[in-house]
């Protein structure tokens, strides 16, 4: 028996990504924790709340780097989860207990690495880093859908089999499932087009 239900947010299981952007006015780096992303070919599409500092930075020309988290850093991520880089906190965020934070890198214990193809920094603790520039920005009522073009992909050797293949045994993406942090590293089998490495 299926029950029809209404839900404001519906996180049925998405990778957790730390989006880094730069405030072009003062050169300050920000981290926005997101889970609304998908990737196809050279594009990444994301969903961002309009009050988020990450969105405000993109709106005025920042590039974006998507640092894909693994399961080991969920506590670091939760430390910055209730913060925003937006000094002008909207009321709904104040009421939810969010606080303004000038340096989420220190608060979360994240290490900056210089960007290679774009200005936004990479996060060393994330084994997959995807540098992008923004190609399309489309505003809905309280969020924006943003399309980004991939400029460079950087993968930590610890999850590589060789120069062009991921060792999938060593990659445990952090998954946000109905607001619970979990991971996805139990193999059930592989697709007929599987191209990476596996023991
Ligand atoms: C695991 C997780 C996933 C999230 N996913 C999104 C998302 O996809 N889009 C979004 O706008 N906010 C998302 N949020 C909320 C933002 O991280 C939050 O609004 C934060 O204050 C934004 O930071 P900023 O204002 O410094 O950009 C998520 C939060 C967590 C903890």
PDB file of N, CA and C in Angstrom, residues 15-16 67-71 125-129 155 158-160 166-174 183-186:
ATOM      1  N   UNK A  15      24.808  12.763  -3.114  1.00  0.00           N
ATOM      2  CA  UNK A  15      26.181  13.021  -2.662  1.00  0.00           C
ATOM      3  C   UNK A  15      26.290  14.404  -2.012  1.00  0.00           C
ATOM      4  N   UNK A  16      27.131  14.494  -0.990  1.00  0.00           N
ATOM      5  CA  UNK A  16      27.381  15.788  -0.343  1.00  0.00           C
ATOM      6  C   UNK A  16      28.591  16.444  -1.014  1.00  0.00           C
ATOM      7  N   UNK A  67      33.724  20.307  -4.492  1.00  0.00           N
ATOM      8  CA  UNK A  67      34.603  19.402  -3.770  1.00  0.00           C
ATOM      9  C   UNK A  67      33.730  18.281  -3.232  1.00  0.00           C
ATOM     10  N   UNK A  68      33.892  17.094  -3.806  1.00  0.00           N
ATOM     11  CA  UNK A  68      32.989  15.993  -3.475  1.00  0.00           C
ATOM     12  C   UNK A  68      33.520  15.288  -2.222  1.00  0.00           C
ATOM     13  N   UNK A  69      32.656  15.220  -1.209  1.00  0.00           N
ATOM     14  CA  UNK A  69      33.081  14.728   0.110  1.00  0.00           C
ATOM     15  C   UNK A  69      33.072  13.209   0.172  1.00  0.00           C
ATOM     16  N   UNK A  70      33.999  12.665   0.966  1.00  0.00           N
ATOM     17  CA  UNK A  70      33.893  11.233   1.265  1.00  0.00           C
ATOM     18  C   UNK A  70      33.380  11.055   2.690  1.00  0.00           C
ATOM     19  N   UNK A  71      33.176   9.799   3.057  1.00  0.00           N
ATOM     20  CA  UNK A  71      32.485   9.518   4.319  1.00  0.00           C
ATOM     21  C   UNK A  71      33.266   9.976   5.551  1.00  0.00           C
ATOM     22  N   UNK A 125      40.731  18.003   1.725  1.00  0.00           N
ATOM     23  CA  UNK A 125      40.118  16.832   2.365  1.00  0.00           C
ATOM     24  C   UNK A 125      39.104  16.132   1.459  1.00  0.00           C
ATOM     25  N   UNK A 126      38.761  16.733   0.316  1.00  0.00           N
ATOM     26  CA  UNK A 126      37.802  16.116  -0.607  1.00  0.00           C
ATOM     27  C   UNK A 126      38.549  15.446  -1.756  1.00  0.00           C
ATOM     28  N   UNK A 127      38.411  14.120  -1.918  1.00  0.00           N
ATOM     29  CA  UNK A 127      39.206  13.388  -2.920  1.00  0.00           C
ATOM     30  C   UNK A 127      38.866  13.723  -4.369  1.00  0.00           C
ATOM     31  N   UNK A 128      37.693  14.287  -4.624  1.00  0.00           N
ATOM     32  CA  UNK A 128      37.336  14.681  -5.995  1.00  0.00           C
ATOM     33  C   UNK A 128      37.004  16.170  -5.996  1.00  0.00           C
ATOM     34  N   UNK A 129      37.684  16.895  -6.874  1.00  0.00           N
ATOM     35  CA  UNK A 129      37.479  18.355  -6.947  1.00  0.00           C
ATOM     36  C   UNK A 129      37.168  18.716  -8.400  1.00  0.00           C
ATOM     37  N   UNK A 155      41.664  14.477  -8.980  1.00  0.00           N
ATOM     38  CA  UNK A 155      41.321  13.326  -8.144  1.00  0.00           C
ATOM     39  C   UNK A 155      42.538  12.930  -7.310  1.00  0.00           C
ATOM     40  N   UNK A 158      44.910   8.697  -3.809  1.00  0.00           N
ATOM     41  CA  UNK A 158      44.490   7.609  -2.908  1.00  0.00           C
ATOM     42  C   UNK A 158      43.245   6.874  -3.417  1.00  0.00           C
ATOM     43  N   UNK A 159      42.500   7.470  -4.349  1.00  0.00           N
ATOM     44  CA  UNK A 159      41.350   6.744  -4.907  1.00  0.00           C
ATOM     45  C   UNK A 159      41.552   6.417  -6.395  1.00  0.00           C
ATOM     46  N   UNK A 160      42.817   6.562  -6.859  1.00  0.00           N
ATOM     47  CA  UNK A 160      43.098   6.261  -8.265  1.00  0.00           C
ATOM     48  C   UNK A 160      43.746   4.881  -8.415  1.00  0.00           C
ATOM     49  N   UNK A 166      39.448   5.328 -11.682  1.00  0.00           N
ATOM     50  CA  UNK A 166      39.193   5.371 -10.238  1.00  0.00           C
ATOM     51  C   UNK A 166      39.229   3.940  -9.704  1.00  0.00           C
ATOM     52  N   UNK A 167      39.835   3.768  -8.534  1.00  0.00           N
ATOM     53  CA  UNK A 167      39.742   2.482  -7.837  1.00  0.00           C
ATOM     54  C   UNK A 167      38.490   2.557  -6.968  1.00  0.00           C
ATOM     55  N   UNK A 168      37.410   2.006  -7.460  1.00  0.00           N
ATOM     56  CA  UNK A 168      36.121   2.239  -6.796  1.00  0.00           C
ATOM     57  C   UNK A 168      36.056   1.623  -5.396  1.00  0.00           C
ATOM     58  N   UNK A 169      36.950   0.662  -5.119  1.00  0.00           N
ATOM     59  CA  UNK A 169      36.979   0.090  -3.759  1.00  0.00           C
ATOM     60  C   UNK A 169      37.330   1.167  -2.728  1.00  0.00           C
ATOM     61  N   UNK A 170      38.115   2.151  -3.173  1.00  0.00           N
ATOM     62  CA  UNK A 170      38.623   3.170  -2.245  1.00  0.00           C
ATOM     63  C   UNK A 170      37.804   4.457  -2.234  1.00  0.00           C
ATOM     64  N   UNK A 171      36.715   4.471  -2.953  1.00  0.00           N
ATOM     65  CA  UNK A 171      35.906   5.702  -3.006  1.00  0.00           C
ATOM     66  C   UNK A 171      34.588   5.476  -2.257  1.00  0.00           C
ATOM     67  N   UNK A 172      34.445   6.182  -1.144  1.00  0.00           N
ATOM     68  CA  UNK A 172      33.226   6.067  -0.328  1.00  0.00           C
ATOM     69  C   UNK A 172      32.536   7.421  -0.258  1.00  0.00           C
ATOM     70  N   UNK A 173      31.726   7.752  -1.255  1.00  0.00           N
ATOM     71  CA  UNK A 173      31.090   9.068  -1.255  1.00  0.00           C
ATOM     72  C   UNK A 173      30.170   9.238  -0.044  1.00  0.00           C
ATOM     73  N   UNK A 174      30.147  10.458   0.461  1.00  0.00           N
ATOM     74  CA  UNK A 174      29.237  10.780   1.558  1.00  0.00           C
ATOM     75  C   UNK A 174      27.852  11.061   0.967  1.00  0.00           C
ATOM     76  N   UNK A 183      26.932   6.378   3.682  1.00  0.00           N
ATOM     77  CA  UNK A 183      27.856   6.261   2.561  1.00  0.00           C
ATOM     78  C   UNK A 183      27.343   5.218   1.582  1.00  0.00           C
ATOM     79  N   UNK A 184      28.054   5.068   0.464  1.00  0.00           N
ATOM     80  CA  UNK A 184      27.600   4.137  -0.566  1.00  0.00           C
ATOM     81  C   UNK A 184      28.798   3.338  -1.020  1.00  0.00           C
ATOM     82  N   UNK A 185      29.219   2.372  -0.243  1.00  0.00           N
ATOM     83  CA  UNK A 185      30.382   1.608  -0.670  1.00  0.00           C
ATOM     84  C   UNK A 185      30.174   0.106  -0.542  1.00  0.00           C
ATOM     85  N   UNK A 186      28.920  -0.285  -0.585  1.00  0.00           N
ATOM     86  CA  UNK A 186      28.650  -1.721  -0.575  1.00  0.00           C
ATOM     87  C   UNK A 186      28.344  -2.121  -2.015  1.00  0.00           C
TER      88      UNK A 186
END
